[in-house]
XYZ file of C-alpha atoms in Angstrom:
351
model
C 59.910 -53.162 -33.323
C 62.539 -55.876 -33.180
C 65.657 -55.088 -31.144
C 68.938 -57.065 -31.328
C 71.620 -56.174 -28.858
C 75.214 -57.123 -29.520
C 77.426 -58.809 -26.952
C 80.835 -60.508 -27.371
C 80.187 -63.938 -28.895
C 76.354 -63.688 -28.600
C 73.265 -61.613 -29.481
C 70.056 -60.913 -27.593
C 66.759 -60.775 -29.501
C 63.791 -58.784 -28.190
C 60.637 -59.129 -30.303
C 57.677 -56.754 -30.753
C 54.022 -57.348 -29.738
C 52.908 -57.310 -33.394
C 55.561 -59.593 -34.865
C 55.591 -63.403 -34.811
C 59.234 -64.495 -34.729
C 60.529 -67.900 -35.844
C 64.000 -68.806 -34.526
C 65.682 -71.646 -36.430
C 68.860 -73.079 -34.935
C 70.657 -75.484 -37.208
C 67.407 -75.923 -39.212
C 65.205 -76.619 -36.215
C 62.697 -74.335 -34.527
C 64.197 -73.104 -31.305
C 61.774 -70.245 -30.499
C 58.579 -68.974 -32.078
C 55.790 -66.670 -31.053
C 54.904 -63.053 -30.425
C 57.040 -60.948 -28.096
C 59.859 -63.513 -27.764
C 63.169 -62.722 -26.075
C 66.153 -65.055 -26.291
C 69.894 -65.334 -26.773
C 71.341 -66.671 -29.989
C 74.558 -67.008 -31.951
C 74.523 -65.333 -35.372
C 76.539 -68.112 -36.945
C 73.936 -70.823 -36.248
C 70.682 -68.789 -36.276
C 68.073 -67.956 -38.911
C 65.413 -65.427 -37.845
C 62.085 -64.634 -39.506
C 59.486 -62.143 -38.210
C 56.000 -62.151 -39.678
C 53.651 -59.256 -38.715
C 50.410 -60.392 -37.147
C 48.580 -57.070 -37.265
C 46.268 -56.032 -40.123
C 48.055 -54.939 -43.262
C 46.772 -52.387 -45.796
C 47.606 -52.888 -49.463
C 46.712 -50.132 -51.947
C 46.187 -51.391 -55.490
C 46.197 -49.427 -58.749
C 45.681 -51.148 -62.092
C 44.217 -50.542 -65.531
C 41.354 -52.374 -67.209
C 39.580 -52.127 -70.569
C 35.819 -51.822 -70.861
C 33.598 -53.510 -73.427
C 33.705 -50.401 -75.648
C 37.525 -50.403 -75.604
C 38.003 -47.602 -73.110
C 40.866 -47.685 -70.639
C 39.917 -47.160 -66.994
C 41.927 -47.037 -63.793
C 40.739 -49.001 -60.787
C 41.800 -47.809 -57.353
C 41.255 -50.270 -54.490
C 42.493 -51.081 -51.023
C 42.800 -54.600 -49.610
C 43.107 -55.346 -45.902
C 44.690 -58.736 -45.067
C 46.216 -60.618 -42.168
C 48.713 -63.457 -41.756
C 46.816 -66.267 -40.077
C 49.632 -68.858 -40.166
C 52.938 -67.032 -39.516
C 54.997 -70.281 -39.648
C 53.696 -71.146 -43.119
C 54.175 -67.559 -44.233
C 57.744 -67.596 -42.933
C 58.374 -70.766 -44.896
C 56.906 -69.519 -48.168
C 57.647 -65.786 -48.090
C 60.837 -63.913 -47.280
C 60.407 -62.191 -43.888
C 64.006 -62.872 -42.820
C 65.704 -60.776 -40.143
C 69.437 -60.196 -40.359
C 70.844 -61.820 -37.217
C 73.764 -59.402 -37.107
C 72.150 -56.024 -37.894
C 68.493 -56.721 -37.037
C 67.189 -55.412 -40.378
C 63.987 -57.049 -41.652
C 63.678 -57.930 -45.321
C 60.894 -56.237 -47.357
C 60.782 -58.990 -49.959
C 57.926 -60.754 -48.148
C 55.680 -57.659 -48.280
C 56.496 -57.194 -51.962
C 55.594 -60.829 -52.635
C 52.261 -60.444 -50.828
C 51.528 -57.243 -52.756
C 52.246 -59.028 -56.014
C 50.092 -62.036 -55.188
C 47.082 -60.085 -53.869
C 47.412 -57.387 -56.528
C 47.487 -59.849 -59.393
C 44.503 -61.766 -58.059
C 42.484 -58.571 -57.574
C 43.474 -57.215 -60.979
C 42.564 -60.437 -62.815
C 39.107 -60.668 -61.300
C 38.406 -56.911 -61.581
C 39.591 -56.817 -65.202
C 37.151 -59.578 -66.129
C 34.306 -57.672 -64.499
C 35.184 -54.340 -66.114
C 35.619 -56.003 -69.528
C 31.969 -57.021 -69.443
C 30.804 -53.428 -68.819
C 30.569 -50.366 -70.999
C 32.303 -47.162 -70.043
C 29.059 -45.577 -68.904
C 28.228 -48.603 -66.756
C 31.755 -48.661 -65.337
C 31.459 -44.994 -64.410
C 28.105 -45.430 -62.717
C 28.074 -49.000 -61.333
C 31.713 -50.117 -61.612
C 32.698 -49.395 -58.001
C 30.010 -51.503 -56.277
C 30.325 -54.385 -58.790
C 34.107 -54.641 -58.507
C 33.955 -54.321 -54.710
C 31.352 -57.059 -54.443
C 33.334 -59.359 -56.691
C 36.650 -58.878 -54.873
C 35.012 -59.201 -51.476
C 33.608 -62.530 -52.562
C 36.595 -63.931 -54.475
C 39.725 -62.912 -52.567
C 38.877 -64.450 -49.148
C 38.035 -67.721 -50.864
C 41.140 -67.910 -53.036
C 42.981 -71.243 -52.342
C 46.441 -69.851 -53.009
C 46.062 -67.190 -50.348
C 44.663 -69.722 -47.900
C 47.569 -72.097 -48.594
C 50.062 -69.298 -48.006
C 48.450 -68.361 -44.673
C 46.985 -65.053 -45.896
C 43.403 -64.081 -45.036
C 41.727 -61.139 -46.792
C 39.431 -59.437 -44.285
C 38.312 -56.411 -46.282
C 38.187 -54.904 -49.761
C 37.462 -51.294 -50.634
C 37.161 -50.023 -54.219
C 37.685 -46.289 -54.183
C 37.253 -45.315 -57.837
C 36.893 -46.507 -61.401
C 38.048 -43.601 -63.569
C 38.672 -43.286 -67.320
C 41.480 -41.335 -68.911
C 41.618 -37.614 -68.253
C 40.502 -36.582 -71.745
C 37.604 -39.032 -71.728
C 36.683 -38.084 -68.188
C 36.755 -34.409 -69.140
C 34.565 -35.138 -72.178
C 32.134 -37.106 -70.032
C 32.072 -34.336 -67.474
C 31.302 -31.684 -70.086
C 27.528 -32.390 -70.384
C 27.167 -32.518 -66.645
C 29.266 -29.391 -66.289
C 27.203 -27.652 -68.961
C 24.031 -28.775 -67.245
C 25.294 -27.462 -63.928
C 26.331 -24.205 -65.609
C 22.920 -23.986 -67.268
C 21.271 -24.543 -63.907
C 23.520 -21.876 -62.405
C 22.635 -19.479 -65.225
C 18.969 -20.300 -64.811
C 19.250 -19.646 -61.083
C 21.030 -16.378 -61.849
C 18.340 -15.354 -64.348
C 15.598 -16.330 -61.935
C 17.308 -14.356 -59.197
C 17.590 -11.359 -61.507
C 13.981 -11.773 -62.615
C 12.928 -12.020 -58.994
C 14.954 -8.909 -58.193
C 13.335 -7.058 -61.104
C 9.908 -8.249 -59.991
C 10.593 -7.093 -56.469
C 11.831 -3.752 -57.741
C 8.650 -3.458 -59.815
C 6.546 -4.254 -56.770
C 8.482 -1.699 -54.745
C 8.022 0.906 -57.505
C 4.302 0.121 -57.677
C 4.055 0.430 -53.913
C 5.864 3.767 -54.026
C 3.583 4.964 -56.849
C 0.522 3.766 -54.938
C 1.806 5.587 -51.863
C 2.292 8.778 -53.891
C -1.215 8.435 -55.358
C -2.616 7.860 -51.905
C -0.746 10.894 -50.580
C -1.995 13.018 -53.496
C -5.563 11.822 -52.890
C -5.298 12.607 -49.205
C -3.790 15.999 -50.048
C -6.707 16.658 -52.435
C -9.173 15.681 -49.725
C -7.295 17.891 -47.285
C -7.438 20.873 -49.659
C -11.142 20.255 -50.290
C -11.773 19.991 -46.575
C -9.785 23.152 -45.904
C -11.806 24.954 -48.615
C -15.049 23.656 -47.121
C -13.889 24.761 -43.691
C -12.960 28.193 -45.078
C -16.377 28.542 -46.783
C -18.123 27.428 -43.626
C -16.064 29.916 -41.642
C -16.953 32.684 -44.119
C -20.632 31.756 -43.941
C -20.485 31.724 -40.181
C -18.732 35.074 -40.170
C -21.279 36.468 -42.655
C -24.137 35.108 -40.572
C -22.555 36.560 -37.454
C -22.095 39.907 -39.271
C -25.711 39.778 -40.435
C -26.842 39.117 -36.911
C -24.659 41.980 -35.657
C -26.021 44.273 -38.395
C -29.583 43.299 -37.590
C -28.911 43.854 -33.932
C -27.327 47.242 -34.678
C -30.246 48.158 -36.951
C -32.738 47.074 -34.343
C -30.854 48.990 -31.676
C -30.710 52.055 -33.959
C -34.442 51.667 -34.690
C -35.196 51.365 -31.028
C -32.982 54.360 -30.273
C -34.634 56.374 -33.069
C -38.078 55.404 -31.892
C -37.141 56.290 -28.342
C -35.682 59.613 -29.496
C -38.762 60.288 -31.624
C -40.978 59.431 -28.717
C -38.914 61.718 -26.571
C -39.120 64.448 -29.189
C -42.863 63.926 -29.449
C -43.153 64.014 -25.704
C -40.995 67.141 -25.511
C -42.891 68.710 -28.396
C -46.203 67.868 -26.811
C -44.975 69.283 -23.549
C -43.675 72.429 -25.260
C -46.909 72.698 -27.233
C -48.912 72.279 -24.062
C -46.728 74.856 -22.340
C -47.008 77.212 -25.305
C -50.761 76.717 -25.387
C -50.959 77.445 -21.682
C -48.750 80.481 -22.197
C -50.965 81.693 -25.047
C -53.973 81.244 -22.908
C -52.292 83.307 -20.214
C -51.247 85.947 -22.756
C -54.838 86.199 -23.951
C -55.959 87.276 -20.550
C -53.348 90.037 -19.928
C -53.275 93.579 -21.316
C -51.317 95.102 -24.123
C -48.866 96.808 -21.893
C -48.008 93.594 -20.209
C -47.398 91.934 -23.517
C -45.172 94.789 -24.609
C -43.209 94.480 -21.423
C -42.800 90.777 -21.900
C -41.798 91.307 -25.502
C -39.216 93.829 -24.465
C -37.920 91.443 -21.844
C -37.556 88.700 -24.393
C -35.962 91.026 -26.857
C -33.607 92.255 -24.238
C -32.341 88.714 -23.760
C -31.160 88.586 -27.331
C -29.684 92.081 -27.440
C -25.970 92.610 -27.140
C -24.495 93.969 -23.956
C -24.992 97.718 -23.700
C -22.317 99.476 -21.722
C -23.257 103.141 -22.450
C -26.799 104.336 -23.119
C -27.616 107.896 -24.299
C -31.169 109.003 -23.738
C -32.292 112.081 -25.617
C -35.166 114.253 -24.487
C -37.145 113.329 -27.559
C -36.897 109.678 -26.804
C -37.795 110.062 -23.178
C -40.720 112.335 -23.985
C -42.178 110.030 -26.588
C -41.773 106.923 -24.520
C -43.257 108.397 -21.419
C -46.084 109.765 -23.428
C -46.807 106.427 -24.933
C -46.720 104.709 -21.613
C -48.972 107.200 -20.042
C -51.322 107.022 -22.971
C -51.515 103.326 -22.792
C -52.040 103.336 -19.126
C -54.809 105.803 -19.423
C -56.446 104.003 -22.275
C -56.333 100.672 -20.465
C -55.329 98.638 -23.454
C -51.568 98.862 -22.856
C -50.868 100.126 -26.461
C -49.425 103.606 -27.215
C -51.175 105.862 -29.762
C -48.197 106.987 -31.685
C -45.060 105.374 -32.817
C -42.269 105.335 -30.389
C -38.662 105.994 -31.089
C -36.436 103.074 -30.505
C -33.568 103.674 -28.135
C -30.119 103.740 -29.438
C -27.094 102.752 -27.572
C -23.453 103.321 -28.222
C -20.810 101.153 -26.887
C -17.802 102.926 -25.652
């Protein structure tokens, strides 16, 4: 940034590292260069400062296509002042020697020159294209043309201006036309979005169907397993019943066999006891056959006495005693042990 300090009767100029200053004193070059510092008198001094750094120039202009459609071209041109002395002579980059303010007329002149050149060449290119071509291929064609034409323009070279870069940002039609052109693409995008939505819904429905089928298959599988389980439980119950019945049959057979064995043993015992009793009775009968009548009577009375009730008081009459004694004596005398007449049975009276 240029700095001018004021002193009584003189001024001090301090230049910037990006500005090429030209100091004219009385029409002659007194100082020139970048980063100059010098004293001068405002009354005899003319100052000009040309920037030596790269300058950016945005350009907006309209052009008409071959099908009579208005388009807007947006570009950006990068340039540099290669000959600051020539630029200072042809363009207004004056610096006020009293206040230090730099004129903007030089930048405006450069913008006009470069802008007009770019617009003229770009308009010719766009005029040979249809709107559709300008929308699709307008940016690279215009950029290629300007990149080729502007650096080689003789007017810019004579002025000391070198174009070092051109960028075309957009070639756009009017808003209504642009909106109309965007409608098919927008509808296509919307259709694609709808199709994606429908496919997503269809996929969701398909997945839900698969999940429902899996759940139904799981329920069927569970029912089948439950059926097999019930059948197996029934088979186990029948097998258990058969085993219990077989075990009961075995127990019954064992009980029957034990009862048969016990009955046979008891019968054998009874037979043995009966045979023994029969043998004893036979032996007794054989013994009784050899004894006399009186002995048998005595034995009979003994046996009868065992079954008689207990006699506490006994009354013997003379008739009973006489008959009994007579019978006994008669039997003893006869030798056969039997009395001749009937005897009178004793009678007893319990007190």
